[in-house]
Amino acid sequence: MRRASALSDLNVDLPAADLDHLRLPDLEALRRPFSSHKPRILILYGSLRQVSFSRLLAMEAKRLLEHFGAEVKVFDPSGLPLPDDAPVGHPKVQELRELSQWSEGQVWVSPERHGTLTGIMKAQIDWIPLSVGAIRPTQGKTLAVMQVSGGSQSFNAVNAMRLLGRWMRMITIPNQSSVAKAYQEFDGNGRMKPSSYYERVVDVCEELVKFTLLTRDISGYLTYRYSERKEAALKGVNLKAV
C-alpha cells in the first residue's frame, strides 16, 4: 500500500499501474549509514600491445584512485578467451567475473579502433554476465569510462562504453576522459605528463570515488523497480530491496 508523502500526489489517476507494487521514494532508505571499508574499484583496459597506452592510462588511474582512498584491482586481459569460445569455468573468465562481483565501481579504458572500442575491451565486458539467476552482477555499480586515441581527440569509444554501461545497468558518472595523441602524453617511464588531459583524468577518478561512496550502500534500493516487483509477485518470489 502506498503511503502519503510530501513528494507524491495520491490523487493522481494511474489506471494502468498496479498500486500494490508502486513505492513512493523513501528518504530514510536513501540516508543509510556509509560503509567504512575502502571503495572497491576494478579497472579494465582494452589492449594487449607491449606498449599499451590504455594500460598506462589504467595504471595512472589506479594511482589516483588509491590516492582518493579506493582499493583498486586491474584485470590483465591477456589469455582471456573470446566469448563463447571457452566454458565459463575457464580460469581467466572466472578471475574476471570474481573481480567484477567484488567491485563496487569500475573503470573501463579502451583505445579507439575503427571508430569504437576494441574487441579486447568488448570481450571483457561480454564475459561479465548480465544476470546470474535472479542477480544482476553489475547492476547499481558505478562506472567511469576513458579512451586513448592515436590521433585527434574523439569520443567514439567512451560513447560506446557508456551505452554498454547502461545496458549492464551501471551508474555511469557524468565525467569522462579522452586522451588524444596518447603517444605524446606519457614519458619514458610510462607516467602521464602534466596537461589538461591529465587534469581530466584526475577529475574522473575523484568523481568516481565520490559517486561510489554515495551510492554503494543504497544501490539495492536505487535499483528496486516496480516492474521487477510486479514480476516477482507473479512468480511468488519475495523480492526486497537490499
PDB file of C-alpha atoms in Angstrom, residues 34-238:
ATOM      1  CA  PHE A  34      28.082   4.832   4.983  1.00  0.00           C
ATOM      2  CA  SER A  35      30.200   1.683   4.922  1.00  0.00           C
ATOM      3  CA  SER A  36      33.669   2.217   6.367  1.00  0.00           C
ATOM      4  CA  HIS A  37      35.714  -0.001   4.025  1.00  0.00           C
ATOM      5  CA  LYS A  38      37.584   1.441   1.058  1.00  0.00           C
ATOM      6  CA  PRO A  39      35.608   1.699  -2.184  1.00  0.00           C
ATOM      7  CA  ARG A  40      36.416  -1.368  -4.299  1.00  0.00           C
ATOM      8  CA  ILE A  41      37.265  -0.395  -7.885  1.00  0.00           C
ATOM      9  CA  LEU A  42      38.042  -2.720 -10.812  1.00  0.00           C
ATOM     10  CA  ILE A  43      39.887  -1.370 -13.855  1.00  0.00           C
ATOM     11  CA  LEU A  44      39.625  -2.986 -17.298  1.00  0.00           C
ATOM     12  CA  TYR A  45      41.747  -1.908 -20.261  1.00  0.00           C
ATOM     13  CA  GLY A  46      41.457  -2.840 -23.913  1.00  0.00           C
ATOM     14  CA  SER A  47      44.858  -3.557 -25.432  1.00  0.00           C
ATOM     15  CA  LEU A  48      47.441  -6.346 -25.396  1.00  0.00           C
ATOM     16  CA  ARG A  49      50.227  -4.355 -27.039  1.00  0.00           C
ATOM     17  CA  GLN A  50      53.632  -4.401 -25.377  1.00  0.00           C
ATOM     18  CA  VAL A  51      53.463  -0.612 -25.228  1.00  0.00           C
ATOM     19  CA  SER A  52      49.799  -0.081 -24.408  1.00  0.00           C
ATOM     20  CA  PHE A  53      48.676   3.460 -23.720  1.00  0.00           C
ATOM     21  CA  SER A  54      45.323   2.237 -22.449  1.00  0.00           C
ATOM     22  CA  ARG A  55      47.211   0.131 -19.881  1.00  0.00           C
ATOM     23  CA  LEU A  56      49.412   3.105 -18.957  1.00  0.00           C
ATOM     24  CA  LEU A  57      46.297   5.247 -18.517  1.00  0.00           C
ATOM     25  CA  ALA A  58      44.713   2.466 -16.447  1.00  0.00           C
ATOM     26  CA  MET A  59      47.729   2.393 -14.152  1.00  0.00           C
ATOM     27  CA  GLU A  60      47.671   6.187 -13.841  1.00  0.00           C
ATOM     28  CA  ALA A  61      44.004   5.937 -12.840  1.00  0.00           C
ATOM     29  CA  LYS A  62      44.889   3.223 -10.326  1.00  0.00           C
ATOM     30  CA  ARG A  63      47.388   5.505  -8.575  1.00  0.00           C
ATOM     31  CA  LEU A  64      44.903   8.359  -8.451  1.00  0.00           C
ATOM     32  CA  LEU A  65      42.059   6.177  -7.184  1.00  0.00           C
ATOM     33  CA  GLU A  66      44.288   4.804  -4.447  1.00  0.00           C
ATOM     34  CA  HIS A  67      45.211   8.364  -3.503  1.00  0.00           C
ATOM     35  CA  PHE A  68      41.489   9.132  -3.166  1.00  0.00           C
ATOM     36  CA  GLY A  69      41.108   6.186  -0.789  1.00  0.00           C
ATOM     37  CA  ALA A  70      39.994   3.317  -3.017  1.00  0.00           C
ATOM     38  CA  GLU A  71      41.128  -0.301  -3.098  1.00  0.00           C
ATOM     39  CA  VAL A  72      41.938  -0.961  -6.750  1.00  0.00           C
ATOM     40  CA  LYS A  73      42.468  -4.101  -8.816  1.00  0.00           C
ATOM     41  CA  VAL A  74      43.441  -4.152 -12.501  1.00  0.00           C
ATOM     42  CA  PHE A  75      42.456  -7.093 -14.690  1.00  0.00           C
ATOM     43  CA  ASP A  76      45.035  -8.281 -17.236  1.00  0.00           C
ATOM     44  CA  PRO A  77      43.079  -9.397 -20.348  1.00  0.00           C
ATOM     45  CA  SER A  78      45.968 -11.477 -21.715  1.00  0.00           C
ATOM     46  CA  GLY A  79      44.806 -15.070 -22.035  1.00  0.00           C
ATOM     47  CA  LEU A  80      41.099 -14.282 -21.835  1.00  0.00           C
ATOM     48  CA  PRO A  81      39.335 -16.365 -24.496  1.00  0.00           C
ATOM     49  CA  LEU A  82      36.827 -14.946 -26.929  1.00  0.00           C
ATOM     50  CA  PRO A  83      33.258 -15.005 -25.627  1.00  0.00           C
ATOM     51  CA  ASP A  84      31.640 -18.424 -26.136  1.00  0.00           C
ATOM     52  CA  ASP A  85      34.987 -19.929 -27.254  1.00  0.00           C
ATOM     53  CA  ALA A  86      35.598 -21.455 -23.826  1.00  0.00           C
ATOM     54  CA  PRO A  87      33.481 -22.610 -20.878  1.00  0.00           C
ATOM     55  CA  VAL A  88      32.679 -20.159 -18.110  1.00  0.00           C
ATOM     56  CA  GLY A  89      34.910 -22.253 -15.877  1.00  0.00           C
ATOM     57  CA  HIS A  90      37.994 -21.037 -17.756  1.00  0.00           C
ATOM     58  CA  PRO A  91      40.416 -19.552 -15.166  1.00  0.00           C
ATOM     59  CA  LYS A  92      40.603 -16.123 -16.794  1.00  0.00           C
ATOM     60  CA  VAL A  93      36.818 -15.925 -17.135  1.00  0.00           C
ATOM     61  CA  GLN A  94      36.398 -16.870 -13.502  1.00  0.00           C
ATOM     62  CA  GLU A  95      39.020 -14.316 -12.450  1.00  0.00           C
ATOM     63  CA  LEU A  96      37.223 -11.572 -14.365  1.00  0.00           C
ATOM     64  CA  ARG A  97      33.794 -12.493 -13.038  1.00  0.00           C
ATOM     65  CA  GLU A  98      35.008 -12.708  -9.453  1.00  0.00           C
ATOM     66  CA  LEU A  99      36.688  -9.302  -9.735  1.00  0.00           C
ATOM     67  CA  SER A 100      33.545  -7.804 -11.235  1.00  0.00           C
ATOM     68  CA  GLN A 101      31.466  -9.252  -8.414  1.00  0.00           C
ATOM     69  CA  TRP A 102      33.990  -7.959  -5.848  1.00  0.00           C
ATOM     70  CA  SER A 103      33.927  -4.431  -7.247  1.00  0.00           C
ATOM     71  CA  GLU A 104      31.628  -1.614  -6.213  1.00  0.00           C
ATOM     72  CA  GLY A 105      32.739   0.541  -9.131  1.00  0.00           C
ATOM     73  CA  GLN A 106      34.649   0.054 -12.366  1.00  0.00           C
ATOM     74  CA  VAL A 107      36.818   1.965 -14.827  1.00  0.00           C
ATOM     75  CA  TRP A 108      36.852   0.944 -18.495  1.00  0.00           C
ATOM     76  CA  VAL A 109      39.794   2.234 -20.542  1.00  0.00           C
ATOM     77  CA  SER A 110      39.911   1.478 -24.265  1.00  0.00           C
ATOM     78  CA  PRO A 111      41.836   2.596 -27.298  1.00  0.00           C
ATOM     79  CA  GLU A 112      39.671   3.745 -30.181  1.00  0.00           C
ATOM     80  CA  ARG A 113      39.881   1.310 -33.085  1.00  0.00           C
ATOM     81  CA  HIS A 114      37.787   1.543 -36.232  1.00  0.00           C
ATOM     82  CA  GLY A 115      35.743   4.273 -34.594  1.00  0.00           C
ATOM     83  CA  THR A 116      34.803   2.397 -31.438  1.00  0.00           C
ATOM     84  CA  LEU A 117      36.164   0.388 -28.502  1.00  0.00           C
ATOM     85  CA  THR A 118      38.476  -2.545 -29.216  1.00  0.00           C
ATOM     86  CA  GLY A 119      37.419  -6.169 -29.454  1.00  0.00           C
ATOM     87  CA  ILE A 120      39.614  -6.911 -26.427  1.00  0.00           C
ATOM     88  CA  MET A 121      37.636  -4.398 -24.371  1.00  0.00           C
ATOM     89  CA  LYS A 122      34.295  -5.693 -25.652  1.00  0.00           C
ATOM     90  CA  ALA A 123      35.268  -9.314 -24.950  1.00  0.00           C
ATOM     91  CA  GLN A 124      35.872  -8.493 -21.292  1.00  0.00           C
ATOM     92  CA  ILE A 125      32.506  -6.791 -20.998  1.00  0.00           C
ATOM     93  CA  ASP A 126      30.784  -9.670 -22.822  1.00  0.00           C
ATOM     94  CA  TRP A 127      32.219 -12.217 -20.380  1.00  0.00           C
ATOM     95  CA  ILE A 128      30.645 -10.330 -17.460  1.00  0.00           C
ATOM     96  CA  PRO A 129      27.116 -11.775 -17.303  1.00  0.00           C
ATOM     97  CA  LEU A 130      24.098  -9.518 -17.411  1.00  0.00           C
ATOM     98  CA  SER A 131      22.394 -11.829 -14.940  1.00  0.00           C
ATOM     99  CA  VAL A 132      23.184 -14.860 -12.799  1.00  0.00           C
ATOM    100  CA  GLY A 133      19.897 -16.381 -11.719  1.00  0.00           C
ATOM    101  CA  ALA A 134      17.957 -13.510 -10.170  1.00  0.00           C
ATOM    102  CA  ILE A 135      21.125 -11.473  -9.548  1.00  0.00           C
ATOM    103  CA  ARG A 136      22.426  -8.814 -11.935  1.00  0.00           C
ATOM    104  CA  PRO A 137      26.161  -8.695 -11.128  1.00  0.00           C
ATOM    105  CA  THR A 138      26.827  -5.169 -12.422  1.00  0.00           C
ATOM    106  CA  GLN A 139      23.522  -3.524 -11.536  1.00  0.00           C
ATOM    107  CA  GLY A 140      23.994  -0.430  -9.385  1.00  0.00           C
ATOM    108  CA  LYS A 141      27.791  -0.393  -9.592  1.00  0.00           C
ATOM    109  CA  THR A 142      29.416   2.875 -10.607  1.00  0.00           C
ATOM    110  CA  LEU A 143      31.345   3.201 -13.863  1.00  0.00           C
ATOM    111  CA  ALA A 144      33.866   5.637 -15.333  1.00  0.00           C
ATOM    112  CA  VAL A 145      34.907   5.486 -18.994  1.00  0.00           C
ATOM    113  CA  MET A 146      38.168   6.635 -20.604  1.00  0.00           C
ATOM    114  CA  GLN A 147      39.755   6.276 -24.008  1.00  0.00           C
ATOM    115  CA  VAL A 148      43.076   6.886 -25.726  1.00  0.00           C
ATOM    116  CA  SER A 149      43.488   7.866 -29.364  1.00  0.00           C
ATOM    117  CA  GLY A 150      46.445   7.855 -31.704  1.00  0.00           C
ATOM    118  CA  GLY A 151      45.182  10.935 -33.500  1.00  0.00           C
ATOM    119  CA  SER A 152      42.934  13.880 -32.737  1.00  0.00           C
ATOM    120  CA  GLN A 153      40.532  13.790 -29.825  1.00  0.00           C
ATOM    121  CA  SER A 154      37.470  11.626 -30.280  1.00  0.00           C
ATOM    122  CA  PHE A 155      34.665  10.402 -28.046  1.00  0.00           C
ATOM    123  CA  ASN A 156      33.521   7.375 -30.045  1.00  0.00           C
ATOM    124  CA  ALA A 157      34.923   4.757 -27.664  1.00  0.00           C
ATOM    125  CA  VAL A 158      33.691   6.434 -24.465  1.00  0.00           C
ATOM    126  CA  ASN A 159      30.256   6.912 -26.008  1.00  0.00           C
ATOM    127  CA  ALA A 160      30.121   3.223 -26.959  1.00  0.00           C
ATOM    128  CA  MET A 161      31.188   2.217 -23.449  1.00  0.00           C
ATOM    129  CA  ARG A 162      28.525   4.484 -21.951  1.00  0.00           C
ATOM    130  CA  LEU A 163      25.929   2.606 -23.972  1.00  0.00           C
ATOM    131  CA  LEU A 164      27.308  -0.714 -22.726  1.00  0.00           C
ATOM    132  CA  GLY A 165      27.370   0.548 -19.143  1.00  0.00           C
ATOM    133  CA  ARG A 166      23.716   1.483 -19.406  1.00  0.00           C
ATOM    134  CA  TRP A 167      22.946  -1.953 -20.829  1.00  0.00           C
ATOM    135  CA  MET A 168      24.772  -3.500 -17.848  1.00  0.00           C
ATOM    136  CA  ARG A 169      22.604  -1.292 -15.591  1.00  0.00           C
ATOM    137  CA  MET A 170      25.573   0.538 -14.121  1.00  0.00           C
ATOM    138  CA  ILE A 171      25.660   4.091 -12.791  1.00  0.00           C
ATOM    139  CA  THR A 172      27.959   5.814 -15.277  1.00  0.00           C
ATOM    140  CA  ILE A 173      29.342   9.037 -13.823  1.00  0.00           C
ATOM    141  CA  PRO A 174      28.923  12.287 -15.800  1.00  0.00           C
ATOM    142  CA  ASN A 175      32.643  12.929 -16.347  1.00  0.00           C
ATOM    143  CA  GLN A 176      34.870  11.042 -18.790  1.00  0.00           C
ATOM    144  CA  SER A 177      38.362  11.213 -20.266  1.00  0.00           C
ATOM    145  CA  SER A 178      39.559  11.115 -23.875  1.00  0.00           C
ATOM    146  CA  VAL A 179      43.320  11.418 -24.358  1.00  0.00           C
ATOM    147  CA  ALA A 180      44.293  12.448 -27.903  1.00  0.00           C
ATOM    148  CA  LYS A 181      47.700  11.580 -29.415  1.00  0.00           C
ATOM    149  CA  ALA A 182      48.369   9.442 -26.389  1.00  0.00           C
ATOM    150  CA  TYR A 183      51.934   8.692 -27.512  1.00  0.00           C
ATOM    151  CA  GLN A 184      52.762  12.319 -26.675  1.00  0.00           C
ATOM    152  CA  GLU A 185      51.162  12.265 -23.224  1.00  0.00           C
ATOM    153  CA  PHE A 186      53.398   9.726 -21.449  1.00  0.00           C
ATOM    154  CA  ASP A 187      57.081   9.973 -20.583  1.00  0.00           C
ATOM    155  CA  GLY A 188      59.782   7.318 -20.925  1.00  0.00           C
ATOM    156  CA  ASN A 189      58.808   5.834 -17.561  1.00  0.00           C
ATOM    157  CA  GLY A 190      55.212   5.348 -18.617  1.00  0.00           C
ATOM    158  CA  ARG A 191      53.942   8.182 -16.448  1.00  0.00           C
ATOM    159  CA  MET A 192      51.432  10.698 -17.737  1.00  0.00           C
ATOM    160  CA  LYS A 193      52.783  14.194 -18.272  1.00  0.00           C
ATOM    161  CA  PRO A 194      51.137  17.283 -16.745  1.00  0.00           C
ATOM    162  CA  SER A 195      48.434  18.507 -19.128  1.00  0.00           C
ATOM    163  CA  SER A 196      44.755  19.310 -19.399  1.00  0.00           C
ATOM    164  CA  TYR A 197      44.254  15.641 -20.309  1.00  0.00           C
ATOM    165  CA  TYR A 198      45.850  14.576 -17.038  1.00  0.00           C
ATOM    166  CA  GLU A 199      43.689  17.034 -15.126  1.00  0.00           C
ATOM    167  CA  ARG A 200      40.584  15.474 -16.635  1.00  0.00           C
ATOM    168  CA  VAL A 201      41.781  12.006 -15.575  1.00  0.00           C
ATOM    169  CA  VAL A 202      42.141  13.349 -12.031  1.00  0.00           C
ATOM    170  CA  ASP A 203      38.615  14.765 -12.250  1.00  0.00           C
ATOM    171  CA  VAL A 204      37.207  11.419 -13.397  1.00  0.00           C
ATOM    172  CA  CYS A 205      38.909   9.445 -10.623  1.00  0.00           C
ATOM    173  CA  GLU A 206      37.851  11.899  -7.935  1.00  0.00           C
ATOM    174  CA  GLU A 207      34.273  11.880  -9.198  1.00  0.00           C
ATOM    175  CA  LEU A 208      34.121   8.093  -9.421  1.00  0.00           C
ATOM    176  CA  VAL A 209      35.171   7.660  -5.797  1.00  0.00           C
ATOM    177  CA  LYS A 210      32.582  10.224  -4.674  1.00  0.00           C
ATOM    178  CA  PHE A 211      29.770   8.588  -6.641  1.00  0.00           C
ATOM    179  CA  THR A 212      30.787   5.149  -5.376  1.00  0.00           C
ATOM    180  CA  LEU A 213      30.761   6.319  -1.759  1.00  0.00           C
ATOM    181  CA  LEU A 214      27.403   7.993  -2.321  1.00  0.00           C
ATOM    182  CA  THR A 215      25.621   5.066  -3.988  1.00  0.00           C
ATOM    183  CA  ARG A 216      27.214   1.761  -2.933  1.00  0.00           C
ATOM    184  CA  ASP A 217      25.186   1.366   0.269  1.00  0.00           C
ATOM    185  CA  ILE A 218      21.893   2.200  -1.404  1.00  0.00           C
ATOM    186  CA  SER A 219      22.397   0.661  -4.851  1.00  0.00           C
ATOM    187  CA  GLY A 220      19.932  -2.099  -3.973  1.00  0.00           C
ATOM    188  CA  TYR A 221      17.282   0.479  -3.143  1.00  0.00           C
ATOM    189  CA  LEU A 222      18.085   2.630  -6.187  1.00  0.00           C
ATOM    190  CA  THR A 223      17.550  -0.352  -8.480  1.00  0.00           C
ATOM    191  CA  TYR A 224      14.470  -1.696  -6.680  1.00  0.00           C
ATOM    192  CA  ARG A 225      12.000  -1.394  -9.571  1.00  0.00           C
ATOM    193  CA  TYR A 226       8.241  -1.505  -9.967  1.00  0.00           C
ATOM    194  CA  SER A 227       8.321  -3.870 -12.961  1.00  0.00           C
ATOM    195  CA  GLU A 228      10.582  -6.369 -11.194  1.00  0.00           C
ATOM    196  CA  ARG A 229       8.483  -6.272  -8.004  1.00  0.00           C
ATOM    197  CA  LYS A 230       5.382  -6.976 -10.061  1.00  0.00           C
ATOM    198  CA  GLU A 231       7.041  -9.820 -11.973  1.00  0.00           C
ATOM    199  CA  ALA A 232       8.407 -11.344  -8.779  1.00  0.00           C
ATOM    200  CA  ALA A 233       4.954 -11.223  -7.175  1.00  0.00           C
ATOM    201  CA  LEU A 234       3.502 -13.119 -10.117  1.00  0.00           C
ATOM    202  CA  LYS A 235       6.176 -15.787  -9.644  1.00  0.00           C
ATOM    203  CA  GLY A 236       5.649 -15.899  -5.897  1.00  0.00           C
ATOM    204  CA  VAL A 237       9.125 -14.536  -5.127  1.00  0.00           C
ATOM    205  CA  ASN A 238       9.668 -12.329  -2.081  1.00  0.00           C
TER     206      ASN A 238
END
